[in-house]
CSV table of C-alpha atoms in Angstrom, one decimal:
chain,number,residue,atom,x,y,z
A,24,MET,CA,-4.6,-15.9,-4.7
A,25,SER,CA,-6.9,-13.7,-2.5
A,26,THR,CA,-8.1,-10.4,-4.0
A,27,PRO,CA,-5.9,-7.5,-2.6
A,28,ILE,CA,-7.8,-5.2,-0.2
A,29,PHE,CA,-7.0,-2.1,-2.2
A,30,ASP,CA,-6.8,-1.5,-5.9
A,31,GLU,CA,-3.4,-0.2,-6.5
A,32,THR,CA,-3.8,1.0,-10.0
A,33,LEU,CA,-6.9,3.1,-9.1
A,34,CYS,CA,-4.8,4.2,-5.9
A,35,ARG,CA,-2.3,5.9,-8.0
A,36,LEU,CA,-4.6,7.4,-10.4
A,37,ARG,CA,-6.4,9.1,-7.2
A,38,ARG,CA,-3.4,10.3,-6.2
A,39,SER,CA,-2.3,11.8,-9.3
A,40,ARG,CA,-5.7,13.5,-9.5
A,41,ALA,CA,-5.4,14.9,-6.1
A,42,ASP,CA,-1.9,16.4,-6.9
A,43,ARG,CA,-3.4,18.0,-9.9
A,44,LEU,CA,-6.3,19.4,-7.9
A,45,GLY,CA,-3.9,21.0,-6.0
A,46,GLY,CA,-6.3,21.3,-3.0
A,47,ASP,CA,-5.9,21.7,1.0
A,48,LYS,CA,-4.2,18.3,1.9
A,49,PHE,CA,-4.3,19.4,5.4
A,50,LEU,CA,-4.1,15.9,7.3
A,51,HIS,CA,-0.8,15.4,5.3
A,52,ALA,CA,0.6,19.0,6.2
A,53,ARG,CA,-0.3,18.6,9.8
A,54,ALA,CA,1.1,15.1,10.0
A,55,PHE,CA,4.4,16.4,8.2
A,56,GLU,CA,4.6,19.2,10.6
A,57,ASP,CA,4.5,17.1,13.5
A,58,CYS,CA,7.3,14.9,11.8
A,59,LEU,CA,9.9,18.0,11.6
A,60,ASP,CA,9.0,18.6,15.4
A,61,ARG,CA,10.0,15.3,16.2
A,62,LEU,CA,13.4,15.4,14.3
A,63,ALA,CA,14.0,18.7,15.9
A,64,ASP,CA,14.0,17.1,19.2
A,65,ILE,CA,16.3,14.1,18.0
A,66,ARG,CA,19.9,14.7,18.5
A,67,THR,CA,20.9,12.0,16.0
A,68,GLY,CA,22.3,13.2,12.8
A,69,PHE,CA,21.0,11.7,9.6
A,70,SER,CA,22.5,11.6,6.1
A,71,ALA,CA,20.2,9.8,3.7
A,72,ALA,CA,16.2,10.5,3.9
A,73,LEU,CA,13.6,8.5,2.0
A,74,ILE,CA,10.1,10.0,1.7
A,75,VAL,CA,7.7,7.2,0.6
A,76,GLY,CA,4.8,8.2,-1.6
A,77,THR,CA,4.3,11.4,-3.4
A,78,ALA,CA,5.6,14.1,-1.3
A,79,CYS,CA,3.5,17.4,-1.0
A,80,GLU,CA,4.9,20.6,-2.4
A,81,GLY,CA,7.9,21.7,-0.6
A,82,TRP,CA,8.4,18.8,1.5
A,83,VAL,CA,11.9,17.6,0.1
A,84,THR,CA,13.2,21.2,0.4
A,85,ALA,CA,11.6,21.4,4.0
A,86,LEU,CA,13.4,18.0,5.3
A,87,ALA,CA,16.4,18.9,3.6
A,88,GLY,CA,16.2,22.0,5.6
A,89,VAL,CA,16.2,20.1,8.8
A,90,LEU,CA,18.7,17.7,7.7
A,91,PRO,CA,21.6,19.6,7.0
A,92,GLY,CA,23.8,17.7,4.0
A,93,ALA,CA,21.4,15.1,4.0
A,94,MET,CA,20.3,13.4,0.8
A,95,VAL,CA,16.7,13.5,0.3
A,96,THR,CA,15.1,10.5,-1.9
A,97,THR,CA,11.2,9.8,-2.7
A,98,ALA,CA,10.0,6.4,-4.0
A,99,SER,CA,6.3,5.1,-4.0
A,100,GLU,CA,5.4,1.8,-1.9
A,101,ALA,CA,5.9,0.0,-5.5
A,102,GLU,CA,9.3,1.2,-5.8
A,103,LEU,CA,10.6,0.3,-2.4
A,104,THR,CA,11.7,-3.5,-3.7
A,105,GLN,CA,13.9,-1.5,-6.2
A,106,LEU,CA,16.1,0.1,-3.5
A,107,THR,CA,18.9,-1.2,-1.8
A,108,ALA,CA,18.9,-2.7,1.4
A,109,GLY,CA,20.1,-0.5,4.4
A,110,SER,CA,20.6,2.6,2.1
A,111,PHE,CA,18.9,5.1,4.5
A,112,ASP,CA,19.2,6.4,8.1
A,113,LEU,CA,15.7,7.8,8.1
A,114,CYS,CA,12.6,6.9,6.3
A,115,LEU,CA,9.3,9.3,6.4
A,116,SER,CA,6.0,7.7,5.5
A,117,ILE,CA,2.9,9.9,5.4
A,118,GLY,CA,-0.4,8.5,4.3
A,119,GLU,CA,0.9,5.8,2.1
A,120,LEU,CA,0.7,2.4,4.3
A,121,GLU,CA,-3.2,3.3,5.1
A,122,THR,CA,-3.8,2.0,1.5
A,123,SER,CA,-1.3,-0.9,1.9
A,124,SER,CA,-3.1,-4.4,1.2
A,125,ASP,CA,-0.3,-5.9,3.2
A,126,LEU,CA,0.8,-3.8,5.9
A,127,THR,CA,2.9,-6.3,7.5
A,128,THR,CA,4.9,-6.6,4.4
A,129,ALA,CA,5.0,-3.0,3.8
A,130,ALA,CA,6.5,-2.3,7.3
A,131,PHE,CA,9.0,-5.1,6.7
A,132,ALA,CA,10.2,-3.4,3.2
A,133,LEU,CA,10.9,-0.2,5.2
A,134,ARG,CA,12.7,-1.9,7.9
A,135,HIS,CA,14.7,-3.6,5.3
A,136,LEU,CA,15.8,-0.1,3.8
A,137,LEU,CA,17.2,0.9,7.1
A,138,VAL,CA,20.5,1.2,8.6
A,139,PRO,CA,20.7,-0.6,11.9
A,140,GLY,CA,20.0,2.5,14.4
A,141,GLY,CA,17.9,4.1,11.7
A,142,LEU,CA,14.6,5.6,12.4
A,143,LEU,CA,10.8,5.4,10.7
A,144,LEU,CA,8.9,8.2,11.1
A,145,GLY,CA,5.4,9.0,9.7
A,146,ALA,CA,1.3,9.0,10.2
A,147,ILE,CA,-1.8,7.3,8.6
A,148,VAL,CA,-5.0,7.8,9.1
A,149,GLY,CA,-6.6,5.3,11.2
A,150,GLY,CA,-8.2,4.6,14.6
A,151,ASP,CA,-12.0,5.9,14.7
A,152,SER,CA,-11.7,8.0,11.8
A,153,LEU,CA,-14.7,9.4,9.8
A,154,PRO,CA,-17.5,7.9,11.8
A,155,ARG,CA,-20.2,10.1,10.4
A,156,LEU,CA,-19.4,9.2,6.9
A,157,ARG,CA,-19.2,5.7,7.9
A,158,PHE,CA,-22.9,6.2,9.1
A,159,THR,CA,-23.9,8.2,6.2
A,160,MET,CA,-22.8,5.7,3.6
A,161,LEU,CA,-24.8,2.6,5.5
A,162,THR,CA,-27.9,5.0,5.3
A,163,ALA,CA,-27.5,5.8,1.7
A,164,ASP,CA,-27.1,2.0,1.0
A,165,ARG,CA,-30.1,1.3,2.9
A,166,ALA,CA,-32.1,3.5,0.7
A,167,LEU,CA,-31.8,0.9,-1.9
A,168,GLY,CA,-32.2,-2.3,0.5
A,169,GLY,CA,-28.2,-3.2,0.1
A,170,ALA,CA,-24.9,-2.4,1.3
A,171,ALA,CA,-21.4,-1.9,-0.4
A,172,PRO,CA,-17.7,-1.6,0.7
A,173,ARG,CA,-17.5,2.0,0.6
A,174,VAL,CA,-15.0,3.1,3.6
A,175,HIS,CA,-11.6,2.0,4.0
A,176,PRO,CA,-10.8,-0.4,7.0
A,177,SER,CA,-8.4,1.0,9.7
A,178,ILE,CA,-5.7,-0.1,12.1
A,179,ASP,CA,-5.7,1.5,15.7
A,180,GLY,CA,-2.9,2.8,17.8
A,181,PRO,CA,-2.3,-0.3,19.8
A,182,SER,CA,-2.1,-2.8,16.8
A,183,LEU,CA,0.0,-0.7,14.6
A,184,SER,CA,2.6,-0.7,17.4
A,185,ALA,CA,2.3,-4.2,17.8
A,186,LEU,CA,2.9,-4.5,14.0
A,187,LEU,CA,5.9,-2.5,14.0
A,188,GLY,CA,7.7,-4.7,16.8
A,189,ALA,CA,6.6,-8.0,14.9
A,190,VAL,CA,8.6,-7.0,11.6
A,191,GLY,CA,11.8,-5.8,13.7
A,192,PHE,CA,11.5,-2.4,14.6
A,193,VAL,CA,12.3,-1.2,18.4
A,194,GLU,CA,10.7,1.1,20.7
A,195,PRO,CA,7.7,1.8,18.6
A,196,VAL,CA,5.5,4.7,19.7
A,197,VAL,CA,2.3,5.6,18.3
A,198,ASP,CA,0.3,8.7,19.1
A,199,VAL,CA,-3.2,9.5,18.1
A,200,ASP,CA,-4.0,13.0,16.9
A,201,ARG,CA,-7.6,13.6,16.7
A,202,ILE,CA,-8.9,16.4,14.4
A,203,ASP,CA,-12.3,17.6,14.4
A,204,VAL,CA,-13.5,19.5,11.2
A,205,SER,CA,-16.6,21.3,10.7
A,206,TYR,CA,-18.7,20.6,7.6
A,207,ALA,CA,-21.8,22.4,6.1
A,208,SER,CA,-22.5,19.6,3.7
A,209,PHE,CA,-21.7,16.0,2.6
A,210,ASP,CA,-20.5,17.2,-0.5
A,211,ARG,CA,-17.8,19.2,1.0
A,212,LEU,CA,-16.2,16.7,2.9
A,213,VAL,CA,-16.3,14.2,-0.3
A,214,ALA,CA,-14.5,17.2,-2.0
A,215,ASP,CA,-11.6,17.1,0.8
A,216,LEU,CA,-11.1,13.6,0.6
A,217,ARG,CA,-10.9,13.9,-3.2
A,218,THR,CA,-8.3,16.6,-3.1
A,219,MET,CA,-6.3,14.4,-0.5
A,220,GLY,CA,-6.4,11.0,-3.0
A,221,CYS,CA,-8.4,9.7,-0.2
A,222,THR,CA,-11.6,8.5,-1.4
A,223,ASN,CA,-12.7,4.9,-1.9
A,224,VAL,CA,-10.0,2.7,-3.5
A,225,LEU,CA,-11.3,-1.0,-2.1
A,226,SER,CA,-11.1,-3.7,-4.7
A,227,GLU,CA,-14.3,-5.0,-3.9
A,228,ARG,CA,-15.8,-1.5,-4.1
A,229,SER,CA,-19.3,-1.0,-5.9
A,230,ARG,CA,-18.3,-0.1,-9.6
A,231,ARG,CA,-21.9,1.9,-9.8
A,232,PRO,CA,-22.3,5.3,-8.9
A,233,LEU,CA,-24.6,6.6,-6.1
A,234,THR,CA,-28.1,6.9,-7.4
A,235,ARG,CA,-30.1,10.2,-6.9
A,236,GLN,CA,-31.9,8.4,-4.0
A,237,GLN,CA,-28.8,7.6,-2.3
A,238,LEU,CA,-27.2,10.7,-2.8
A,239,ASP,CA,-30.3,12.6,-1.4
A,240,ALA,CA,-30.1,9.7,1.6
A,241,ALA,CA,-26.4,10.5,1.9
A,242,ARG,CA,-26.8,14.4,2.5
A,243,SER,CA,-29.8,14.1,4.6
A,244,ALA,CA,-28.1,11.6,7.1
A,245,PHE,CA,-24.8,13.6,7.0
A,246,LEU,CA,-26.2,16.6,8.4
A,247,GLY,CA,-29.0,15.3,10.2
A,248,GLY,CA,-31.1,18.4,10.3
A,249,GLU,CA,-28.2,20.5,11.5
A,250,GLU,CA,-26.6,23.4,9.4
A,251,ARG,CA,-22.9,22.0,10.5
A,252,VAL,CA,-21.8,18.6,12.0
A,253,ILE,CA,-18.5,17.8,12.9
A,254,GLU,CA,-16.5,14.8,11.6
A,255,ARG,CA,-13.4,13.4,13.0
A,256,PHE,CA,-9.9,12.1,11.6
A,257,GLU,CA,-7.7,10.5,13.7
A,258,LEU,CA,-3.9,10.6,12.6
A,259,LEU,CA,-1.7,7.7,14.0
A,260,ASN,CA,1.6,9.5,14.4
A,261,PHE,CA,4.3,6.6,14.5
A,262,LEU,CA,8.0,6.4,15.4
A,263,ALA,CA,10.1,3.3,15.5
A,264,TRP,CA,13.8,2.3,15.3
A,265,ALA,CA,15.7,-0.3,13.3
A,266,PRO,CA,17.7,-2.3,15.9
A,267,GLN,CA,21.4,-2.0,16.5
A,268,PRO,CA,23.3,-5.1,15.7
């Protein structure tokens, strides 16, 4: 059996730590607001909604507020197999699928949980996200003459749309939301990633912490002599329907 891309145990620990830190999960909040806006434009009523992953504070209440009378349930990706097929007419997944070692299987599981005509809605970080961080980590590793897996692989919009169609969803739509964030230091970016539970959980990651030499190289490469730099995140906002019989 091949090694999973992501360490699921570490991923859960990192997300639990992020919840305890209580930092600004601005990417997740932005994606959730986009989902609420899309729901406001959809005239179909929903009675049973599922939030996949650890919902941020207030999400359950906010979603219930725009779906009068609907029951809102939360579950992690690992718990999806314990749920009954066809139990939900709306599935909301934000930031959960991006650390799935088998994205196709995870998407199929969500399709399985929806009633015919049910809606899948959500977002993942993908595309050309974190280009400056990728360059920075390569520079840090070169300081010691090596390289290690440090930044997660990501899917782009067309590939995600094709994947949703391949597992049985219809009318998939994927929009790219590009967010540019200004940073004064490499450490500030790392702190933001930590409070969002988005630090390295690759199974093949290096177990050794960065040396002082690598950390100094990373800090220098990240700013490149500037006082502030721009890092880009790309949110892939997706929408797809379970087919009618």
